[in-house]
């Protein structure tokens, strides 16, 4: 456990320059974009040149870039992401209002993807080169090739419009009705998770097949242990090390894919917030959403690293 703690502290220390680099990248992209924060703030009000100059001077937009970057980082450390040009509200309030829904969608999609990948990958590996394996391969290849937005549109047409099993959009808070929440989130979560589940299924199958071919598995089964016990206790624990690493990258895909899925299903999450901000020329909100999403991706990968260390003793020994 001491080794895990030491490695964890090392990983957290590396997050500091990484986050500073992400903040710098977003800062430079936004500063060199065509959107002028002063003009965006006064949009529709026909401000005079004097008003625009006064705004730029008040908010430090005339300072050199290094000074502005330092001030920007200082504001972020104090929880200040700026003010929305459209609503005149703090961006951090809008972000943290939309963030819970995006997290619900992301982790519900992640749960579905993991369950489907484990069921499909293990089943295909146990029945390798037989009919179940061939069927799962075809389905997973189709899922990899199918984009999430296309699946979302098909689900809306066939499951919502034609059959009425699910609503075609909107959101119900789980505190008001858990059943209603589940109905509104099922189709978005499926559309988001199925491509990820298809990719993970192939990786899980390969990892389990490689583990099943090892001598200890043959020895355990030859000694009389039921195959399901060997697979459940030993094979899965050893085989899921590599898929766990890939899972961290797929969570980033889920966070990014939520932008499109939320827009299609009219869910008031981070994706819809950013799309509306782009359409309305609200750079502070766009910046806040991108930074929050990037920070979430970094944190999730840190958690995956910790889980990877816990299930892989050899890596702990290598990092001592």
PDB file of N, CA, C and O in Angstrom, residues 133-183:
ATOM      1  N   UNK A 133     -19.114 -16.863 -30.958  1.00  0.00           N
ATOM      2  CA  UNK A 133     -17.969 -15.986 -31.194  1.00  0.00           C
ATOM      3  C   UNK A 133     -18.129 -15.251 -32.521  1.00  0.00           C
ATOM      4  O   UNK A 133     -17.894 -14.036 -32.608  1.00  0.00           O
ATOM      5  N   UNK A 134     -18.537 -15.960 -33.560  1.00  0.00           N
ATOM      6  CA  UNK A 134     -18.693 -15.332 -34.870  1.00  0.00           C
ATOM      7  C   UNK A 134     -19.792 -14.265 -34.848  1.00  0.00           C
ATOM      8  O   UNK A 134     -19.634 -13.175 -35.419  1.00  0.00           O
ATOM      9  N   UNK A 135     -20.909 -14.560 -34.181  1.00  0.00           N
ATOM     10  CA  UNK A 135     -22.000 -13.586 -34.097  1.00  0.00           C
ATOM     11  C   UNK A 135     -21.566 -12.335 -33.335  1.00  0.00           C
ATOM     12  O   UNK A 135     -21.857 -11.201 -33.752  1.00  0.00           O
ATOM     13  N   UNK A 136     -20.864 -12.540 -32.226  1.00  0.00           N
ATOM     14  CA  UNK A 136     -20.423 -11.394 -31.426  1.00  0.00           C
ATOM     15  C   UNK A 136     -19.403 -10.557 -32.196  1.00  0.00           C
ATOM     16  O   UNK A 136     -19.395  -9.329 -32.120  1.00  0.00           O
ATOM     17  N   UNK A 137     -18.557 -11.207 -32.976  1.00  0.00           N
ATOM     18  CA  UNK A 137     -17.597 -10.466 -33.807  1.00  0.00           C
ATOM     19  C   UNK A 137     -18.313  -9.567 -34.807  1.00  0.00           C
ATOM     20  O   UNK A 137     -17.956  -8.395 -34.988  1.00  0.00           O
ATOM     21  N   UNK A 138     -19.319 -10.131 -35.477  1.00  0.00           N
ATOM     22  CA  UNK A 138     -20.066  -9.349 -36.468  1.00  0.00           C
ATOM     23  C   UNK A 138     -20.756  -8.156 -35.809  1.00  0.00           C
ATOM     24  O   UNK A 138     -20.703  -7.029 -36.300  1.00  0.00           O
ATOM     25  N   UNK A 139     -21.396  -8.417 -34.662  1.00  0.00           N
ATOM     26  CA  UNK A 139     -22.103  -7.343 -33.963  1.00  0.00           C
ATOM     27  C   UNK A 139     -21.131  -6.269 -33.483  1.00  0.00           C
ATOM     28  O   UNK A 139     -21.387  -5.060 -33.619  1.00  0.00           O
ATOM     29  N   UNK A 140     -19.985  -6.685 -32.939  1.00  0.00           N
ATOM     30  CA  UNK A 140     -19.023  -5.700 -32.439  1.00  0.00           C
ATOM     31  C   UNK A 140     -18.410  -4.894 -33.565  1.00  0.00           C
ATOM     32  O   UNK A 140     -18.198  -3.684 -33.423  1.00  0.00           O
ATOM     33  N   UNK A 141     -18.128  -5.516 -34.708  1.00  0.00           N
ATOM     34  CA  UNK A 141     -17.606  -4.771 -35.856  1.00  0.00           C
ATOM     35  C   UNK A 141     -18.628  -3.756 -36.357  1.00  0.00           C
ATOM     36  O   UNK A 141     -18.274  -2.629 -36.720  1.00  0.00           O
ATOM     37  N   UNK A 142     -19.886  -4.165 -36.367  1.00  0.00           N
ATOM     38  CA  UNK A 142     -20.950  -3.226 -36.770  1.00  0.00           C
ATOM     39  C   UNK A 142     -21.029  -2.066 -35.793  1.00  0.00           C
ATOM     40  O   UNK A 142     -21.186  -0.912 -36.195  1.00  0.00           O
ATOM     41  N   UNK A 143     -20.913  -2.367 -34.491  1.00  0.00           N
ATOM     42  CA  UNK A 143     -20.966  -1.302 -33.486  1.00  0.00           C
ATOM     43  C   UNK A 143     -19.806  -0.351 -33.579  1.00  0.00           C
ATOM     44  O   UNK A 143     -19.965   0.861 -33.382  1.00  0.00           O
ATOM     45  N   UNK A 144     -18.615  -0.863 -33.884  1.00  0.00           N
ATOM     46  CA  UNK A 144     -17.451   0.009 -34.041  1.00  0.00           C
ATOM     47  C   UNK A 144     -17.644   0.960 -35.213  1.00  0.00           C
ATOM     48  O   UNK A 144     -17.258   2.142 -35.154  1.00  0.00           O
ATOM     49  N   UNK A 145     -18.248   0.468 -36.291  1.00  0.00           N
ATOM     50  CA  UNK A 145     -18.417   1.285 -37.496  1.00  0.00           C
ATOM     51  C   UNK A 145     -19.575   2.265 -37.392  1.00  0.00           C
ATOM     52  O   UNK A 145     -19.629   3.235 -38.159  1.00  0.00           O
ATOM     53  N   UNK A 146     -20.495   2.030 -36.462  1.00  0.00           N
ATOM     54  CA  UNK A 146     -21.695   2.872 -36.374  1.00  0.00           C
ATOM     55  C   UNK A 146     -21.439   4.076 -35.476  1.00  0.00           C
ATOM     56  O   UNK A 146     -21.165   3.904 -34.289  1.00  0.00           O
ATOM     57  N   UNK A 147     -21.518   5.308 -36.005  1.00  0.00           N
ATOM     58  CA  UNK A 147     -21.331   6.492 -35.153  1.00  0.00           C
ATOM     59  C   UNK A 147     -22.488   6.670 -34.185  1.00  0.00           C
ATOM     60  O   UNK A 147     -23.635   6.280 -34.470  1.00  0.00           O
ATOM     61  N   UNK A 148     -22.193   7.273 -33.041  1.00  0.00           N
ATOM     62  CA  UNK A 148     -23.205   7.432 -32.004  1.00  0.00           C
ATOM     63  C   UNK A 148     -24.396   8.264 -32.436  1.00  0.00           C
ATOM     64  O   UNK A 148     -25.542   7.949 -32.088  1.00  0.00           O
ATOM     65  N   UNK A 149     -24.158   9.336 -33.216  1.00  0.00           N
ATOM     66  CA  UNK A 149     -25.283  10.196 -33.605  1.00  0.00           C
ATOM     67  C   UNK A 149     -26.238   9.462 -34.540  1.00  0.00           C
ATOM     68  O   UNK A 149     -27.454   9.675 -34.502  1.00  0.00           O
ATOM     69  N   UNK A 150     -25.683   8.546 -35.372  1.00  0.00           N
ATOM     70  CA  UNK A 150     -26.538   7.767 -36.275  1.00  0.00           C
ATOM     71  C   UNK A 150     -27.392   6.789 -35.483  1.00  0.00           C
ATOM     72  O   UNK A 150     -28.589   6.637 -35.745  1.00  0.00           O
ATOM     73  N   UNK A 151     -26.785   6.140 -34.493  1.00  0.00           N
ATOM     74  CA  UNK A 151     -27.552   5.254 -33.622  1.00  0.00           C
ATOM     75  C   UNK A 151     -28.642   6.026 -32.881  1.00  0.00           C
ATOM     76  O   UNK A 151     -29.759   5.527 -32.712  1.00  0.00           O
ATOM     77  N   UNK A 152     -28.305   7.239 -32.445  1.00  0.00           N
ATOM     78  CA  UNK A 152     -29.283   8.053 -31.729  1.00  0.00           C
ATOM     79  C   UNK A 152     -30.497   8.354 -32.609  1.00  0.00           C
ATOM     80  O   UNK A 152     -31.651   8.254 -32.162  1.00  0.00           O
ATOM     81  N   UNK A 153     -30.252   8.713 -33.856  1.00  0.00           N
ATOM     82  CA  UNK A 153     -31.362   9.029 -34.766  1.00  0.00           C
ATOM     83  C   UNK A 153     -32.202   7.796 -35.057  1.00  0.00           C
ATOM     84  O   UNK A 153     -33.441   7.874 -35.124  1.00  0.00           O
ATOM     85  N   UNK A 154     -31.552   6.642 -35.228  1.00  0.00           N
ATOM     86  CA  UNK A 154     -32.309   5.402 -35.453  1.00  0.00           C
ATOM     87  C   UNK A 154     -33.168   5.054 -34.246  1.00  0.00           C
ATOM     88  O   UNK A 154     -34.332   4.643 -34.394  1.00  0.00           O
ATOM     89  N   UNK A 155     -32.617   5.198 -33.050  1.00  0.00           N
ATOM     90  CA  UNK A 155     -33.375   4.887 -31.836  1.00  0.00           C
ATOM     91  C   UNK A 155     -34.570   5.818 -31.674  1.00  0.00           C
ATOM     92  O   UNK A 155     -35.658   5.385 -31.271  1.00  0.00           O
ATOM     93  N   UNK A 156     -34.367   7.090 -31.973  1.00  0.00           N
ATOM     94  CA  UNK A 156     -35.483   8.033 -31.872  1.00  0.00           C
ATOM     95  C   UNK A 156     -36.592   7.639 -32.835  1.00  0.00           C
ATOM     96  O   UNK A 156     -37.788   7.651 -32.487  1.00  0.00           O
ATOM     97  N   UNK A 157     -36.206   7.259 -34.066  1.00  0.00           N
ATOM     98  CA  UNK A 157     -37.208   6.922 -35.069  1.00  0.00           C
ATOM     99  C   UNK A 157     -37.971   5.649 -34.708  1.00  0.00           C
ATOM    100  O   UNK A 157     -39.205   5.622 -34.728  1.00  0.00           O
ATOM    101  N   UNK A 158     -37.239   4.573 -34.358  1.00  0.00           N
ATOM    102  CA  UNK A 158     -37.877   3.269 -34.201  1.00  0.00           C
ATOM    103  C   UNK A 158     -38.384   2.993 -32.783  1.00  0.00           C
ATOM    104  O   UNK A 158     -39.386   2.288 -32.614  1.00  0.00           O
ATOM    105  N   UNK A 159     -37.713   3.521 -31.784  1.00  0.00           N
ATOM    106  CA  UNK A 159     -38.110   3.206 -30.407  1.00  0.00           C
ATOM    107  C   UNK A 159     -38.928   4.313 -29.758  1.00  0.00           C
ATOM    108  O   UNK A 159     -39.689   4.047 -28.826  1.00  0.00           O
ATOM    109  N   UNK A 160     -38.779   5.541 -30.240  1.00  0.00           N
ATOM    110  CA  UNK A 160     -39.521   6.656 -29.646  1.00  0.00           C
ATOM    111  C   UNK A 160     -40.708   7.071 -30.508  1.00  0.00           C
ATOM    112  O   UNK A 160     -41.849   7.109 -30.036  1.00  0.00           O
ATOM    113  N   UNK A 161     -40.451   7.366 -31.782  1.00  0.00           N
ATOM    114  CA  UNK A 161     -41.525   7.870 -32.651  1.00  0.00           C
ATOM    115  C   UNK A 161     -42.463   6.747 -33.076  1.00  0.00           C
ATOM    116  O   UNK A 161     -43.687   6.854 -32.921  1.00  0.00           O
ATOM    117  N   UNK A 162     -41.894   5.649 -33.616  1.00  0.00           N
ATOM    118  CA  UNK A 162     -42.757   4.574 -34.151  1.00  0.00           C
ATOM    119  C   UNK A 162     -43.468   3.783 -33.065  1.00  0.00           C
ATOM    120  O   UNK A 162     -44.658   3.496 -33.164  1.00  0.00           O
ATOM    121  N   UNK A 163     -42.750   3.429 -31.991  1.00  0.00           N
ATOM    122  CA  UNK A 163     -43.322   2.557 -30.973  1.00  0.00           C
ATOM    123  C   UNK A 163     -43.671   3.277 -29.673  1.00  0.00           C
ATOM    124  O   UNK A 163     -44.454   2.765 -28.879  1.00  0.00           O
ATOM    125  N   UNK A 164     -43.114   4.405 -29.442  1.00  0.00           N
ATOM    126  CA  UNK A 164     -43.454   5.180 -28.250  1.00  0.00           C
ATOM    127  C   UNK A 164     -42.978   4.578 -26.952  1.00  0.00           C
ATOM    128  O   UNK A 164     -43.528   4.871 -25.888  1.00  0.00           O
ATOM    129  N   UNK A 165     -41.948   3.725 -27.010  1.00  0.00           N
ATOM    130  CA  UNK A 165     -41.449   3.085 -25.792  1.00  0.00           C
ATOM    131  C   UNK A 165     -40.670   4.070 -24.923  1.00  0.00           C
ATOM    132  O   UNK A 165     -40.642   3.927 -23.699  1.00  0.00           O
ATOM    133  N   UNK A 166     -40.030   5.031 -25.544  1.00  0.00           N
ATOM    134  CA  UNK A 166     -39.215   6.007 -24.834  1.00  0.00           C
ATOM    135  C   UNK A 166     -39.528   7.401 -25.365  1.00  0.00           C
ATOM    136  O   UNK A 166     -39.973   7.550 -26.505  1.00  0.00           O
ATOM    137  N   UNK A 167     -39.302   8.432 -24.565  1.00  0.00           N
ATOM    138  CA  UNK A 167     -39.450   9.796 -25.083  1.00  0.00           C
ATOM    139  C   UNK A 167     -38.334  10.105 -26.073  1.00  0.00           C
ATOM    140  O   UNK A 167     -37.232   9.564 -25.981  1.00  0.00           O
ATOM    141  N   UNK A 168     -38.614  10.978 -27.028  1.00  0.00           N
ATOM    142  CA  UNK A 168     -37.620  11.326 -28.047  1.00  0.00           C
ATOM    143  C   UNK A 168     -36.654  12.396 -27.567  1.00  0.00           C
ATOM    144  O   UNK A 168     -35.681  12.706 -28.260  1.00  0.00           O
ATOM    145  N   UNK A 169     -36.898  12.964 -26.415  1.00  0.00           N
ATOM    146  CA  UNK A 169     -36.007  13.988 -25.893  1.00  0.00           C
ATOM    147  C   UNK A 169     -36.513  14.513 -24.564  1.00  0.00           C
ATOM    148  O   UNK A 169     -37.544  14.075 -24.043  1.00  0.00           O
ATOM    149  N   UNK A 170     -35.784  15.477 -24.002  1.00  0.00           N
ATOM    150  CA  UNK A 170     -36.160  16.054 -22.722  1.00  0.00           C
ATOM    151  C   UNK A 170     -35.482  15.351 -21.568  1.00  0.00           C
ATOM    152  O   UNK A 170     -34.806  14.328 -21.740  1.00  0.00           O
ATOM    153  N   UNK A 171     -35.687  15.895 -20.383  1.00  0.00           N
ATOM    154  CA  UNK A 171     -35.006  15.374 -19.194  1.00  0.00           C
ATOM    155  C   UNK A 171     -35.916  15.497 -17.986  1.00  0.00           C
ATOM    156  O   UNK A 171     -36.607  16.512 -17.807  1.00  0.00           O
ATOM    157  N   UNK A 172     -35.935  14.457 -17.161  1.00  0.00           N
ATOM    158  CA  UNK A 172     -36.672  14.461 -15.899  1.00  0.00           C
ATOM    159  C   UNK A 172     -35.682  14.207 -14.775  1.00  0.00           C
ATOM    160  O   UNK A 172     -34.903  13.246 -14.819  1.00  0.00           O
ATOM    161  N   UNK A 173     -35.687  15.053 -13.777  1.00  0.00           N
ATOM    162  CA  UNK A 173     -34.771  14.908 -12.650  1.00  0.00           C
ATOM    163  C   UNK A 173     -35.096  13.626 -11.873  1.00  0.00           C
ATOM    164  O   UNK A 173     -36.259  13.347 -11.597  1.00  0.00           O
ATOM    165  N   UNK A 174     -34.069  12.825 -11.529  1.00  0.00           N
ATOM    166  CA  UNK A 174     -34.345  11.586 -10.790  1.00  0.00           C
ATOM    167  C   UNK A 174     -34.987  11.831  -9.439  1.00  0.00           C
ATOM    168  O   UNK A 174     -35.677  10.955  -8.906  1.00  0.00           O
ATOM    169  N   UNK A 175     -34.787  13.034  -8.853  1.00  0.00           N
ATOM    170  CA  UNK A 175     -35.429  13.343  -7.578  1.00  0.00           C
ATOM    171  C   UNK A 175     -36.944  13.481  -7.735  1.00  0.00           C
ATOM    172  O   UNK A 175     -37.698  13.254  -6.786  1.00  0.00           O
ATOM    173  N   UNK A 176     -37.380  13.861  -8.933  1.00  0.00           N
ATOM    174  CA  UNK A 176     -38.817  14.000  -9.192  1.00  0.00           C
ATOM    175  C   UNK A 176     -39.451  12.659  -9.570  1.00  0.00           C
ATOM    176  O   UNK A 176     -40.547  12.338  -9.117  1.00  0.00           O
ATOM    177  N   UNK A 177     -38.757  11.901 -10.423  1.00  0.00           N
ATOM    178  CA  UNK A 177     -39.284  10.597 -10.844  1.00  0.00           C
ATOM    179  C   UNK A 177     -38.123   9.757 -11.364  1.00  0.00           C
ATOM    180  O   UNK A 177     -37.577  10.048 -12.436  1.00  0.00           O
ATOM    181  N   UNK A 178     -37.755   8.731 -10.612  1.00  0.00           N
ATOM    182  CA  UNK A 178     -36.648   7.889 -11.052  1.00  0.00           C
ATOM    183  C   UNK A 178     -37.016   7.142 -12.332  1.00  0.00           C
ATOM    184  O   UNK A 178     -36.181   7.001 -13.243  1.00  0.00           O
ATOM    185  N   UNK A 179     -38.259   6.676 -12.413  1.00  0.00           N
ATOM    186  CA  UNK A 179     -38.700   5.973 -13.625  1.00  0.00           C
ATOM    187  C   UNK A 179     -38.652   6.900 -14.829  1.00  0.00           C
ATOM    188  O   UNK A 179     -38.197   6.507 -15.913  1.00  0.00           O
ATOM    189  N   UNK A 180     -39.136   8.129 -14.642  1.00  0.00           N
ATOM    190  CA  UNK A 180     -39.096   9.103 -15.732  1.00  0.00           C
ATOM    191  C   UNK A 180     -37.662   9.423 -16.138  1.00  0.00           C
ATOM    192  O   UNK A 180     -37.360   9.561 -17.326  1.00  0.00           O
ATOM    193  N   UNK A 181     -36.771   9.553 -15.139  1.00  0.00           N
ATOM    194  CA  UNK A 181     -35.355   9.808 -15.435  1.00  0.00           C
ATOM    195  C   UNK A 181     -34.754   8.670 -16.248  1.00  0.00           C
ATOM    196  O   UNK A 181     -34.032   8.899 -17.225  1.00  0.00           O
ATOM    197  N   UNK A 182     -35.064   7.433 -15.849  1.00  0.00           N
ATOM    198  CA  UNK A 182     -34.519   6.277 -16.542  1.00  0.00           C
ATOM    199  C   UNK A 182     -35.008   6.222 -17.990  1.00  0.00           C
ATOM    200  O   UNK A 182     -34.236   5.903 -18.906  1.00  0.00           O
ATOM    201  N   UNK A 183     -36.272   6.573 -18.211  1.00  0.00           N
ATOM    202  CA  UNK A 183     -36.803   6.566 -19.571  1.00  0.00           C
ATOM    203  C   UNK A 183     -36.132   7.625 -20.435  1.00  0.00           C
ATOM    204  O   UNK A 183     -35.820   7.379 -21.606  1.00  0.00           O
TER     205      UNK A 183
END
